[in-house]
Amino acid sequence: MSTPTTTRDVSGPAFSPLYRQIKELLTQDLQSGLWKPGEVIPSEFELAARFKVSQGTVRKAIDELAAENLLVRRQGKGTFVATHAEQNTQYRFLRLRPDDDRPRALQRRLLECSRARAAADIARALEIKAGDPAVLVRRLLLDGEQAVVLDEIWLPGRAFKGLTHERLSTYRGPMYALFEAEFGIRMIRAEEKIRAVAADASAAALLAVPPGAPLLSVERRSFTYGERPVELRRGLYRTDAHHYRNELS
Amino acid sequence: MSTPTTTRDVSGPAFSPLYRQIKELLTQDLQSGLWKPGEVIPSEFELAARFKVSQGTVRKAIDELAAENLLVRRQGKGTFVATHAEQNTQYRFLRLRPDDDRPRALQRRLLECSRARAAADIARALEIKAGDPAVLVRRLLLDGEQAVVLDEIWLPGRAFKGLTHERLSTYRGPMYALFEAEFGIRMIRAEEKIRAVAADASAAALLAVPPGAPLLSVERRSFTYGERPVELRRGLYRTDAHHYRNELS
DNA sequence: TAGTGGTCTAGACCACATC
DNA sequence: ATGTGGTCTAGACCACTAA
């Protein structure tokens, strides 16, 4: 590893400390699939030797990647690529909680999985062209007998070629784990826009509420490596016995 | 600073690394008001000398406090106690954004500031006794001509003795900045429970929507040092031209 | 020019998991 | 016993701010 770029390189890029350059290299290896979700990455000392920097510098790079939930450290075992397939990280992005706060597993009911052409708004959100192939998934999440979430999920068609109703309904585990395992697409972060809306007839029927009842509308855009949007998810949540929980700091 | 507690101290507390012990000491100085919001704290080297540890250890303690937004580092200047009074940290907890994403300052209209006895649910949230004195503040936030937020704010009466309608309505700047400056109470973090509800007659009138219109209900519990709850805020948000924005990772 | 935070190194030792 | 991440130190040097 050469000397870090400094501000004295008038013609060059902005100053970037060594550990950030290492972080960038590690991110590239993650993105390329060299290390897959759930796998161990090389030890800090090995990476340090490979990059010709000190262990402390590699450590700081990994620190940041761990803070962003891209890597997971396990003392004595090693550093692992984060995955949505593990028990404790399942439904990491779902903020809906039962009011009594006794977490229970939600049942899934798949309603639809079809191919369509992306309308203008969908295409814009996914950064593809209007009319490009897309996949539409609709499903319910149930707490016991009660449907609480109606999701409408749009995915870019080219990246999710083999995604079928059959495959989705037989897969054990969260949808995002399937995306990792079958399509090599890992959801890194997401943005949500939340509104209160009135239930239309079709949503009302599926969620067993009167038409016009207030529902939480949660529009999520999920991103993979390189800030690339790979999912647009429109959720309608019943919040009479559940709530969306958020932490501010 | 003595040797850090280790797991070999069978009778003692759990292992805590040196930098966490330093962090705890710094937190105590913040809580005691030794360093007030907006002020500089001593330099890393001075703190290291004071605690008889290396600069790197102090640095790691400060790193964590900065990550929790209790301190703010400014290269070349020093490390400062975070405050809600600064331009860039105002309305830090308000996640409502206009749909067009052109941020504009919201107007405040104070509706009420009165003393009352805490009902059972309020008391439970504030961890005081039912019937204890409490302060109730009601106010509107307006985007231009349009009211978009109706807040009902409950505060523990003993901690907010001199809070009056007069004082609130004449104060320039965010409410949380007033709380810091006048009552020495700094909001550190908060939890929000979000629901979709139908507007009742009174909320509908104040927010200029039809009765029964869907509104976002945002119940916020704010905490100060030591996980002590010091505010219960029930907000009703119009989300026809705004949305609640959240980042997931 | 001096003082502050920010980066980087090299080495020692601790805690944890596994063999 | 070995290898991994976690902590701590001491010292050098860089980047930024203000006098």
XYZ file of C-alpha atoms (C1' of nucleotides) in Angstrom, chain B residues 18-19 54 57 60 75, chain D residues 7-9 16-18:
12
model
C -10.290 0.778 30.348
C -11.765 2.972 27.633
C -2.681 6.947 26.941
C -7.548 5.164 25.196
C -11.637 5.546 21.943
C -10.533 19.045 14.018
C -7.250 -3.574 24.383
C -3.480 -0.562 25.544
C 0.722 1.922 24.937
C -6.897 21.989 10.478
C -7.656 26.327 13.215
C -6.515 30.481 15.329
